[in-house]
Coordinates of C-alpha atoms and ligand atoms in Angstrom, one line a residue:
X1 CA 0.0 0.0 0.0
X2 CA 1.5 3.7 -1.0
X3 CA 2.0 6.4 1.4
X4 CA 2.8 9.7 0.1
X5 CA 5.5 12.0 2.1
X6 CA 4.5 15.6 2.0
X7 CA 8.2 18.0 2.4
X8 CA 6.4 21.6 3.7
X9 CA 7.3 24.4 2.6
X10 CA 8.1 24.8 -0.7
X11 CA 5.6 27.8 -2.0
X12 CA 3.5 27.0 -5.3
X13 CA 4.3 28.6 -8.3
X14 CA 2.8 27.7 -11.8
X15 CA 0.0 27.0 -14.0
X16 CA -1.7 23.1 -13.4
X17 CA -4.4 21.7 -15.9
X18 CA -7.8 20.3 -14.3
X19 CA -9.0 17.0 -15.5
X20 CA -11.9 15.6 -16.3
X21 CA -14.6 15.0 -13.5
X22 CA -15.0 11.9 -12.0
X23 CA -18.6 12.9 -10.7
X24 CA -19.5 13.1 -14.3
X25 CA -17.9 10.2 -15.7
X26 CA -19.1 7.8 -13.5
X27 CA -23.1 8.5 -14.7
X28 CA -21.9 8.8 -18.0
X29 CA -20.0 5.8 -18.4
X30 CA -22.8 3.8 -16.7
X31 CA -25.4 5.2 -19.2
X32 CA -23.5 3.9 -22.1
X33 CA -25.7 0.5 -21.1
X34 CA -28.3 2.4 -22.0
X35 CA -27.8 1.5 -25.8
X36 CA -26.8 -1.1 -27.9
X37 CA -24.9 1.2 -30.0
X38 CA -20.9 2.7 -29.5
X39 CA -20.1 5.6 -27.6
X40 CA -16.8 7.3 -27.1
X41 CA -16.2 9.7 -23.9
X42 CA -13.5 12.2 -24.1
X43 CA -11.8 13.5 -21.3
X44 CA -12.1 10.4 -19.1
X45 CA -10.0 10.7 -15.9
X46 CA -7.9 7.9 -15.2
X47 CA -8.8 7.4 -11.3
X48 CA -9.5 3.8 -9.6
X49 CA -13.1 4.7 -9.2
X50 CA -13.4 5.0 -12.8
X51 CA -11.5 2.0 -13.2
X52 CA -14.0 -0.2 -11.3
X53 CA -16.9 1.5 -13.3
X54 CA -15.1 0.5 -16.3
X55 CA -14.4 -3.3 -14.9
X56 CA -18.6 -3.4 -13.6
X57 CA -19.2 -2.5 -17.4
X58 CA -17.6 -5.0 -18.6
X59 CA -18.5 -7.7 -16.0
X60 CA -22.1 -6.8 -17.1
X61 CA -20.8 -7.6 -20.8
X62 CA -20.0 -4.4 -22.4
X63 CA -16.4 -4.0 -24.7
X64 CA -15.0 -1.5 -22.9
X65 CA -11.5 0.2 -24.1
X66 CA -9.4 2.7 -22.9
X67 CA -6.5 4.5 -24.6
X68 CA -5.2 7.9 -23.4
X69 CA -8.5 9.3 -21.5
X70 CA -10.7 8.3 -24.0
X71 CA -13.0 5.2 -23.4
X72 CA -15.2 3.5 -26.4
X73 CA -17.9 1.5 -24.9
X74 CA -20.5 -1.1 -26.8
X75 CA -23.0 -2.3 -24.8
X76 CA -24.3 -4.9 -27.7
X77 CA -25.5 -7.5 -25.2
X78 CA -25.9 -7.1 -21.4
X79 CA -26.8 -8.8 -18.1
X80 CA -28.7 -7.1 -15.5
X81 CA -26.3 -8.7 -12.3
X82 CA -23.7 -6.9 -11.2
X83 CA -21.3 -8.9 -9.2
X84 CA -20.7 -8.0 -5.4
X85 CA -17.2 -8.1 -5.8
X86 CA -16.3 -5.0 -7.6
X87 CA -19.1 -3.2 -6.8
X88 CA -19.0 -3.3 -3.4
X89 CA -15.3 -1.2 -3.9
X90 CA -17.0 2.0 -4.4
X91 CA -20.7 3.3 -3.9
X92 CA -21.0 5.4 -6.9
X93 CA -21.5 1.6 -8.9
X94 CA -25.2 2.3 -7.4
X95 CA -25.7 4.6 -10.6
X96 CA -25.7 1.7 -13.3
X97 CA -29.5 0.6 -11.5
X98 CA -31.1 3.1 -13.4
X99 CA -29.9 2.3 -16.6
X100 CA -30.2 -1.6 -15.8
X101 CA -33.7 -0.7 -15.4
X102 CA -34.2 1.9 -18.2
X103 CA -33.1 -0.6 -20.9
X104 CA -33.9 -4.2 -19.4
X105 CA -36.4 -3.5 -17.5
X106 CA -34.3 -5.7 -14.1
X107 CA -31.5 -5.3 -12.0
X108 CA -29.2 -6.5 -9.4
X109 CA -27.2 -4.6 -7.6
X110 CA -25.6 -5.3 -4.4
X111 CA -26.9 -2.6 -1.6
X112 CA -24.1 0.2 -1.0
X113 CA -23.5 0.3 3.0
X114 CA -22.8 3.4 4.7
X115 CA -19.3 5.4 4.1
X116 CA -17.0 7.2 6.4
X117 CA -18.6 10.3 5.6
X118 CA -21.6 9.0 7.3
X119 CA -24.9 6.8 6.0
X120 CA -25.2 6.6 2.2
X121 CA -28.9 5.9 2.9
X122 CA -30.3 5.2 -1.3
X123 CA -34.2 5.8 0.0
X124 CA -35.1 8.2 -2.8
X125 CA -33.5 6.3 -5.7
X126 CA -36.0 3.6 -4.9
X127 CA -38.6 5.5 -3.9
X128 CA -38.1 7.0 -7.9
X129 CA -37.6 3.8 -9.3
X130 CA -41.2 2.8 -7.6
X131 CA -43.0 5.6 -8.9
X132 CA -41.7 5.1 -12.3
X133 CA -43.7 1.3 -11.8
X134 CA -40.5 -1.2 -10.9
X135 CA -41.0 -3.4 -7.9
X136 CA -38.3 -2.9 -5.5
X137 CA -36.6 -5.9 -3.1
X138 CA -33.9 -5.7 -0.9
X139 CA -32.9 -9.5 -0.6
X140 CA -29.5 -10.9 0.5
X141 CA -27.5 -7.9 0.3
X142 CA -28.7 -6.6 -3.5
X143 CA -31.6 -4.2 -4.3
X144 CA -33.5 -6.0 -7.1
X145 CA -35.8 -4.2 -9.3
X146 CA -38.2 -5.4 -11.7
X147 CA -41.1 -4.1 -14.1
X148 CA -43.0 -5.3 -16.9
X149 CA -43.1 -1.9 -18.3
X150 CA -41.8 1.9 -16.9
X151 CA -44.3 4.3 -17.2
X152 CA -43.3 8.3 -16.7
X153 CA -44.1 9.6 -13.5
X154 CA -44.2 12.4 -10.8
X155 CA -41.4 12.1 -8.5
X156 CA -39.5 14.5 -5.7
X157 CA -36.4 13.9 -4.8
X158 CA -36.3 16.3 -2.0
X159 CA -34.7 14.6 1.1
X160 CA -33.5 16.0 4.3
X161 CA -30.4 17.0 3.4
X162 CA -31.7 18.3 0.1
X163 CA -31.7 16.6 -3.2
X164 CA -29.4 13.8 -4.2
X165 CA -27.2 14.1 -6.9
X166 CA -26.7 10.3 -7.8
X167 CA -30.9 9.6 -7.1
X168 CA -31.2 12.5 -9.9
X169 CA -29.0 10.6 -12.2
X170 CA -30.5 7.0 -11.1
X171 CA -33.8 8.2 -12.3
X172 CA -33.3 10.5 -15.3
X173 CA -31.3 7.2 -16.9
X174 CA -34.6 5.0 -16.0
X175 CA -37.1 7.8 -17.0
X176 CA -35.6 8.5 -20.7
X177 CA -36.9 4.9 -21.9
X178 CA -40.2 4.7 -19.9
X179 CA -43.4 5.3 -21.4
X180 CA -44.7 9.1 -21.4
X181 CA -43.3 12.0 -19.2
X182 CA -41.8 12.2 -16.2
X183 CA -40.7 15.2 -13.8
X184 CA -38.6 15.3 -11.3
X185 CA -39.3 17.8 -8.5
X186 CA -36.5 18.8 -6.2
X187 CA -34.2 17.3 -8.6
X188 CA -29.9 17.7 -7.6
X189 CA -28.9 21.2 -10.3
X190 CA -25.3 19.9 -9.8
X191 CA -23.4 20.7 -13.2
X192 CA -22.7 17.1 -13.2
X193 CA -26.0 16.4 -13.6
X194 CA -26.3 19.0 -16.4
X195 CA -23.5 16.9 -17.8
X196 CA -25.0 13.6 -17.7
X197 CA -28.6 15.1 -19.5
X198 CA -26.2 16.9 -21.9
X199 CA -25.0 13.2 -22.7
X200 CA -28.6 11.8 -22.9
X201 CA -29.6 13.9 -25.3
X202 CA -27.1 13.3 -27.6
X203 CA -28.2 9.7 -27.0
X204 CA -31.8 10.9 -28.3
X205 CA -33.1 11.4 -25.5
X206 CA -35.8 14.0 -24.6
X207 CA -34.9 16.2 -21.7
X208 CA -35.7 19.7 -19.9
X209 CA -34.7 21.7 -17.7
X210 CA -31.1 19.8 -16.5
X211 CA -29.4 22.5 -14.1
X212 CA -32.8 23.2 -12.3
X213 CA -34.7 21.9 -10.0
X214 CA -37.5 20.6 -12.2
X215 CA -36.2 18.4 -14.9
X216 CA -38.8 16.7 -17.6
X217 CA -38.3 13.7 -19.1
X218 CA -40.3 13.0 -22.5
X219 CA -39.6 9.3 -22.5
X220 CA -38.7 7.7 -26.3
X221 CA -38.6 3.5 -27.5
X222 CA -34.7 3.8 -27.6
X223 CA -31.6 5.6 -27.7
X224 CA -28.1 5.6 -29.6
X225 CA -24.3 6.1 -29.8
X226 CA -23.0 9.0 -29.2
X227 CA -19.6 11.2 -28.5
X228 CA -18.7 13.5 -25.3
X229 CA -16.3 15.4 -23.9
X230 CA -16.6 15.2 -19.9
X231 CA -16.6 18.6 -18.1
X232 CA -13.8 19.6 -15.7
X233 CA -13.8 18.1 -12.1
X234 CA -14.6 21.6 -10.4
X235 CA -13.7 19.9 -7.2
X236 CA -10.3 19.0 -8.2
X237 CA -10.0 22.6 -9.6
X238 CA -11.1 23.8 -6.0
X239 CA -8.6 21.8 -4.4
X240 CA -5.6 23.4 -6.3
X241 CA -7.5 26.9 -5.8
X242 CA -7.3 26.1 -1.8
X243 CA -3.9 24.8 -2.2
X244 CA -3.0 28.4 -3.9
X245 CA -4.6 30.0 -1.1
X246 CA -2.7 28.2 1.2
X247 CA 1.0 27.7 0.1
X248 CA 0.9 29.8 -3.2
X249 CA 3.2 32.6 -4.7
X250 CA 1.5 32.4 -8.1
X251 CA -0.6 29.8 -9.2
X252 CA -3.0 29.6 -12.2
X253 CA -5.4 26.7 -12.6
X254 CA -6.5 26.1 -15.9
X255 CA -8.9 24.1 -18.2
X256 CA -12.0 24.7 -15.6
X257 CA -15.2 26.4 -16.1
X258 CA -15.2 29.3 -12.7
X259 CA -19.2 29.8 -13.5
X260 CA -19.0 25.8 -11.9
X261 CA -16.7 27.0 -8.7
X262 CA -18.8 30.1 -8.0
X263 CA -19.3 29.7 -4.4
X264 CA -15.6 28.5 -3.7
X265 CA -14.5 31.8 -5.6
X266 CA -16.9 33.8 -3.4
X267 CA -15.0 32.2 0.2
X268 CA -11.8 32.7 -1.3
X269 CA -12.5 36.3 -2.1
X270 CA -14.1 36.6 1.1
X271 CA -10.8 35.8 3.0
X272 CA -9.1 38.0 0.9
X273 CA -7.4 36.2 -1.5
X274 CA -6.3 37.8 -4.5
X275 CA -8.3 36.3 -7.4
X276 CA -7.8 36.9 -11.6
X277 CA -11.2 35.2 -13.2
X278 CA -10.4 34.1 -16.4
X279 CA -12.7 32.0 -19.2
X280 CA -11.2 29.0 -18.4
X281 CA -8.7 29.6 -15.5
X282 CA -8.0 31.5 -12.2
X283 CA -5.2 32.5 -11.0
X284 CA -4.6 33.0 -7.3
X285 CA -1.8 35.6 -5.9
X286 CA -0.4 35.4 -2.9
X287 CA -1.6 37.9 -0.5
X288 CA 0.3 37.0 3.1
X289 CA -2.7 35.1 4.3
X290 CA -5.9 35.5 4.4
X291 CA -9.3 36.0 6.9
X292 CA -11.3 33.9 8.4
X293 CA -14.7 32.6 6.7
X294 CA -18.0 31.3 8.2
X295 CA -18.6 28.9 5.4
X296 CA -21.8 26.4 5.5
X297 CA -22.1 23.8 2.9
X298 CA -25.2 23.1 0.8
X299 CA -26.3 21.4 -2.6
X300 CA -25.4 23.1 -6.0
X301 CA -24.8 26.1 -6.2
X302 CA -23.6 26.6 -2.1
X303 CA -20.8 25.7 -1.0
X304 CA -19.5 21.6 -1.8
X305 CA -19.4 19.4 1.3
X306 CA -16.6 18.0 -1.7
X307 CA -14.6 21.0 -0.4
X308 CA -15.3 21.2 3.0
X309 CA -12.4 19.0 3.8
X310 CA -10.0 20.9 1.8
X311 CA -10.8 24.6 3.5
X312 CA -10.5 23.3 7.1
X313 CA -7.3 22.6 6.3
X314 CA -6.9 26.6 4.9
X315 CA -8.8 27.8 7.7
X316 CA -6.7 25.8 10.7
X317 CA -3.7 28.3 9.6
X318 CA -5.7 31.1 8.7
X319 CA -5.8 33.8 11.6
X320 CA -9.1 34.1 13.4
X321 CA -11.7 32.2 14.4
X322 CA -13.7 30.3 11.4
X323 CA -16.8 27.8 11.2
X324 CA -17.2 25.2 8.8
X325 CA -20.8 24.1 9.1
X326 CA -22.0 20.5 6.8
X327 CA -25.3 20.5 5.9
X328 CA -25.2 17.8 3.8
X329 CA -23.1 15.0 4.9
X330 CA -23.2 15.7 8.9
X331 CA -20.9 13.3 10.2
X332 CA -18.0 14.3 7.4
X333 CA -15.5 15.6 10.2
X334 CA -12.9 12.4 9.7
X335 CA -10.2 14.6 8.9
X336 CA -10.2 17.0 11.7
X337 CA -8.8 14.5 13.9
X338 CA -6.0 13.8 11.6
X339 CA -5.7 17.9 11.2
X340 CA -6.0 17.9 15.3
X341 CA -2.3 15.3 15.5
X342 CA -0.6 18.2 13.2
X343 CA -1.8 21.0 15.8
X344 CA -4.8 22.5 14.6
X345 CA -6.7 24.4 17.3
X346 CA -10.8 22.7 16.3
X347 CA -13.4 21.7 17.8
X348 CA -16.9 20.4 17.2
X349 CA -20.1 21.5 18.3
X350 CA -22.7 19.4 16.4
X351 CA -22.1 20.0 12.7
X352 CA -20.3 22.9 13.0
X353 CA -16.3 22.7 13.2
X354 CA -14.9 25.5 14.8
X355 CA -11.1 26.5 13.8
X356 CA -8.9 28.5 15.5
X357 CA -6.4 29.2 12.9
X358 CA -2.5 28.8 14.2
X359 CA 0.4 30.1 12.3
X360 CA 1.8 26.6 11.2
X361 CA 1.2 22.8 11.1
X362 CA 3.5 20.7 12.8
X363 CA 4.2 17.6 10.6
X364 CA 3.3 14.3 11.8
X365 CA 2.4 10.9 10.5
X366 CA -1.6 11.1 9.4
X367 CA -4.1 8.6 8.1
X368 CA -6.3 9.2 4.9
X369 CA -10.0 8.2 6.0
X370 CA -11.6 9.4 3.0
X371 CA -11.2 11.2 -0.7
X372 CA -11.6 14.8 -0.1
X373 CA -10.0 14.1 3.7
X374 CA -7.3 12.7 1.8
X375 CA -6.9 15.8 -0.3
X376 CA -7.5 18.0 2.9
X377 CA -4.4 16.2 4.4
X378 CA -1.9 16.7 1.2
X379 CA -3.1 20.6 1.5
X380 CA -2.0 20.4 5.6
X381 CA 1.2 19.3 4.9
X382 CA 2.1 21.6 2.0
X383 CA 2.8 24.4 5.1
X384 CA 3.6 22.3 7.8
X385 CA 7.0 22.0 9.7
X386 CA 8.6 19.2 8.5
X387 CA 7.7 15.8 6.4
X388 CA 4.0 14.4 6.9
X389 CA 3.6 11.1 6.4
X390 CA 0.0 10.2 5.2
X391 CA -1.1 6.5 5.3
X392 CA -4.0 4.8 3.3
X393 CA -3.5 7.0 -0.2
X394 CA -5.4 5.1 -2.2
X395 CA -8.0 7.0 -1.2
X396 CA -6.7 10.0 -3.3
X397 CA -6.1 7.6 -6.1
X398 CA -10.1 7.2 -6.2
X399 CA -10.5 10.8 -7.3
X400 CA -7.4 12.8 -8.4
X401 CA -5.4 12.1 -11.2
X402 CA -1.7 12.4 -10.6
X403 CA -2.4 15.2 -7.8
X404 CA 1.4 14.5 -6.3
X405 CA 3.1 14.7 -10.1
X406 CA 0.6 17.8 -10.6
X407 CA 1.6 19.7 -7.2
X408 CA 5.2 18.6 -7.7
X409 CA 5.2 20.6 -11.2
X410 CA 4.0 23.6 -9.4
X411 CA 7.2 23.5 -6.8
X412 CA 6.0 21.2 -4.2
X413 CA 8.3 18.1 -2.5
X414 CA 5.4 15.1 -2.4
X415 CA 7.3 11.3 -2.6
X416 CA 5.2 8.4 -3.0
X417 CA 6.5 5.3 -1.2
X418 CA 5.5 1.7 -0.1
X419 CA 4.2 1.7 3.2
Ligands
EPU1 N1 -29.6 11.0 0.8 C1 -30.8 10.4 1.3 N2 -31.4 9.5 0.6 C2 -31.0 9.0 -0.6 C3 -29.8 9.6 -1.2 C4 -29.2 10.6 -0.4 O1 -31.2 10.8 2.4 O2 -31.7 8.2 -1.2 C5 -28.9 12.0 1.5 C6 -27.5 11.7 1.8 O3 -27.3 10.9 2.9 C7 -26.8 13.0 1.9 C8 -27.6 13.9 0.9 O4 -28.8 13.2 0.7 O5 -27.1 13.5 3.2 C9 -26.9 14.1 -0.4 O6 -26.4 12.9 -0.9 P1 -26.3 12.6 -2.5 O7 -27.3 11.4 -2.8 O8 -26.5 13.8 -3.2 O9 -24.9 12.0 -2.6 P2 -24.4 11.0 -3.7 O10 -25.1 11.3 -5.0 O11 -24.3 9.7 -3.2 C10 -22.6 12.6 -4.8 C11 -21.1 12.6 -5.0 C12 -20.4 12.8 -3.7 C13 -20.9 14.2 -3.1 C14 -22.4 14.2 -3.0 C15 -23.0 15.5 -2.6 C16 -20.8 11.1 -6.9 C17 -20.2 9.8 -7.4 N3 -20.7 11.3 -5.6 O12 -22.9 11.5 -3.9 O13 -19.0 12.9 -4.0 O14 -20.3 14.4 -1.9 O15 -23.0 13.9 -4.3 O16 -22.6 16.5 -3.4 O17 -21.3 11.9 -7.7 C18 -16.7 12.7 -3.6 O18 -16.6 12.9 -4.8 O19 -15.8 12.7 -2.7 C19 -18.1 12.5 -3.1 C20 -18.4 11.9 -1.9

């Protein structure tokens, strides 16, 4: 297993290319089963989580190929089982029920279990799945779902914590084949959803209003082959932004789309940070450090939980007192106890970390417990004193591409080594 050394200290200076989302890619990739015909996607991140979607593909029968970020599926002839195995190595595999269902009308999928960042509960995909006319079980361990025909429906998505961006996705994959129209109140307006109906419809299907929170589908008898680029990961841009913020002398990150990173714009501006808003880029100057923020995350457009990890890690050596409050995973605090063994002055009340920023990190070793906490870590030990050690990296691997080759190329000292 790899660990990855962090060397702080070394300030960031450079321009670094964003690649393309894995939050998009996964929908996309799962919704080539949706036809019998080709597709190509462009701009394919190479990440292990996209790696397993690729291998639960082709388990399911699909040719799937890869070559340089670009993946050619055919989905000629497919079963509707997907084996426990691989899917049980990351939750997002939960997305290929709704195309299962759109095109064969079954599926088995083994049920996703709760996460570090807290319970993964998948209540409103199969509440949608029902209302479109599929019989739902839960029986040893899978979710089965089975209909005779799908017939459109009126469904809300609206949970407690808001909308869910995978149940969006589940649904608007079943919905395009089913019989008449469908809309989907209180549906996720994450651009990666915008992304996935952007794809759909090149497939021929018959969708509005993608990027709100009422989305109709027109359903049709079948779709085909099509070509996409995938859009930036906004989150991995975010990351480098709030590594900018943190250890940065100059650093511009290009190939993004800043209408997508709004909100983390608005904190970093907010605490001061210098900020140059390009078409396609930002670049980030460094300004001697920056204020504190009371940031509170919510769906599309507020603030990402994805992020949330990744600014406590700016805020615990910003000066001042900051809150970080998650309002959509509630239990995603994993990291702060990690942040806690290199010094950081925070504390929880509830669902609110509160963060004394310190002048610098001490380095120490540090476990990974999640992907973004992962990220949050890397970010820590860019500024602290000394070498930190962080254990369980494949973590990172699930959702960055190359982020130590990346942050080395802007200046940074990041070794990967066996553990
Ligand atoms: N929720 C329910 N019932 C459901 C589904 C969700 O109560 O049936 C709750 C969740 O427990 C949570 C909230 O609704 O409190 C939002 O969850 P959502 O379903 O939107 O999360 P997701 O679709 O499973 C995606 C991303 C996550 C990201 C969240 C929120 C992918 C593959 N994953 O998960 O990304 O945090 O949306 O934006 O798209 C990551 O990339 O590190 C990551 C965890």
């Amino acid at each position: 297993m790899d660990k990855i050394l962090v060397h702080g200290g070394p300030r960031l200076k450079g321009n670094v290319r964003v690649s393309g989302s894995k939050n998009s890619a996964l929908p996309i990739l799962a919704a080539t089963l949706l036809t019998r015909e080709p597709c190509i996607i462009h701009r394919v991140p190479d990440l292990s989580d996209v790696n397993f979607m690729q291998q639960i593909l082709a388990k399911l029968g699909a040719d799937v190929e890869r070559a340089s970020g670009v993946v050619q599926i055919r989905a000629e002839k497919i079963h509707t089982e997907a084996p426990y195995d691989i899917v049980r190595k990351m939750r997002a595999s939960v997305c290929i029920l709704g195309p299962l269902l759109g095109r064969e009308k079954e599926a088995t999928v083994s049920m996703p279990g709760g996460c570090v960042i807290g319970d993964r509960p998948i209540d409103l995909h199969l509440k949608g799945f029902e209302a479109l006319g599929s019989a739902v079980r839960i029986q040893g361990g899978d979710v089965k779902l089975f209909a005779s025909r799908l017939i459109g429906a009126r469904i809300n998505l609206r949970g407690k914590f808001g909308s869910t961006v995978l149940g969006t996705d589940n649904i608007l994959m079943a919905a395009v084949l089913a019989e008449g129209t469908t809309v989907i109140d209180g549906a996720a307006e994450e651009p990666e959803v915008v992304d996935l109906a952007n794809f759909l419809i090149k497939m021929g299907a018959k969708i509005e209003g993608a990027g709100t929170n009422r989305i109709v589908v027109e359903g049709v008898a079948e779709l085909h082959g099509a070509e996409h680029t995938v859009i930036p990961d906004r989150i991995e841009a975010g990351t480098f932004l709030a590594a900018a913020a943190l250890s940065g002398d100059d650093v511009t990150v290009t190939r993004l789309d800043p209408s997508h990173l709004t909100a983390v714009t608005d904190a970093l501006l907010t605490a001061g940070h210098h900020l140059d808003i390009g078409s396609d880029s930002i670049r980030v100057r460094a300004n001697g450090g920056g204020l504190p923020l009371e940031l509170r995350t919510e769906p599309y457009p507020g603030f990402p939980t994805d992020m949330q990890a990744q600014f406590c890690a700016l805020l615990a050596t910003t000066k001042g007192v900051s809150t970080v409050t998650e309002n959509v995973f509630p239990q995603r605090f994993m990291h702060l106890s990690e942040i806690k063994r290199m010094g950081a002055q925070v504390h929880l009340e509830g669902s609110t970390a509160i963060i004394r920023g310190i002048d610098q990190l001490s380095a120490a070793p540090v476990m990974a417990s999640d992907l973004r906490a992962s990220a949050a870590l890397v970010l820590a030990g860019l500024q602290a004193d000394g070498i930190t050690e962080i254990n369980r990296v494949y973590h990172i691997d699930r959702g960055y591409e190359s982020i130590d080759d990346k942050l080395n190329n802007l200046g940074a000292q990041i070794e990967r080594t066996k553990a």
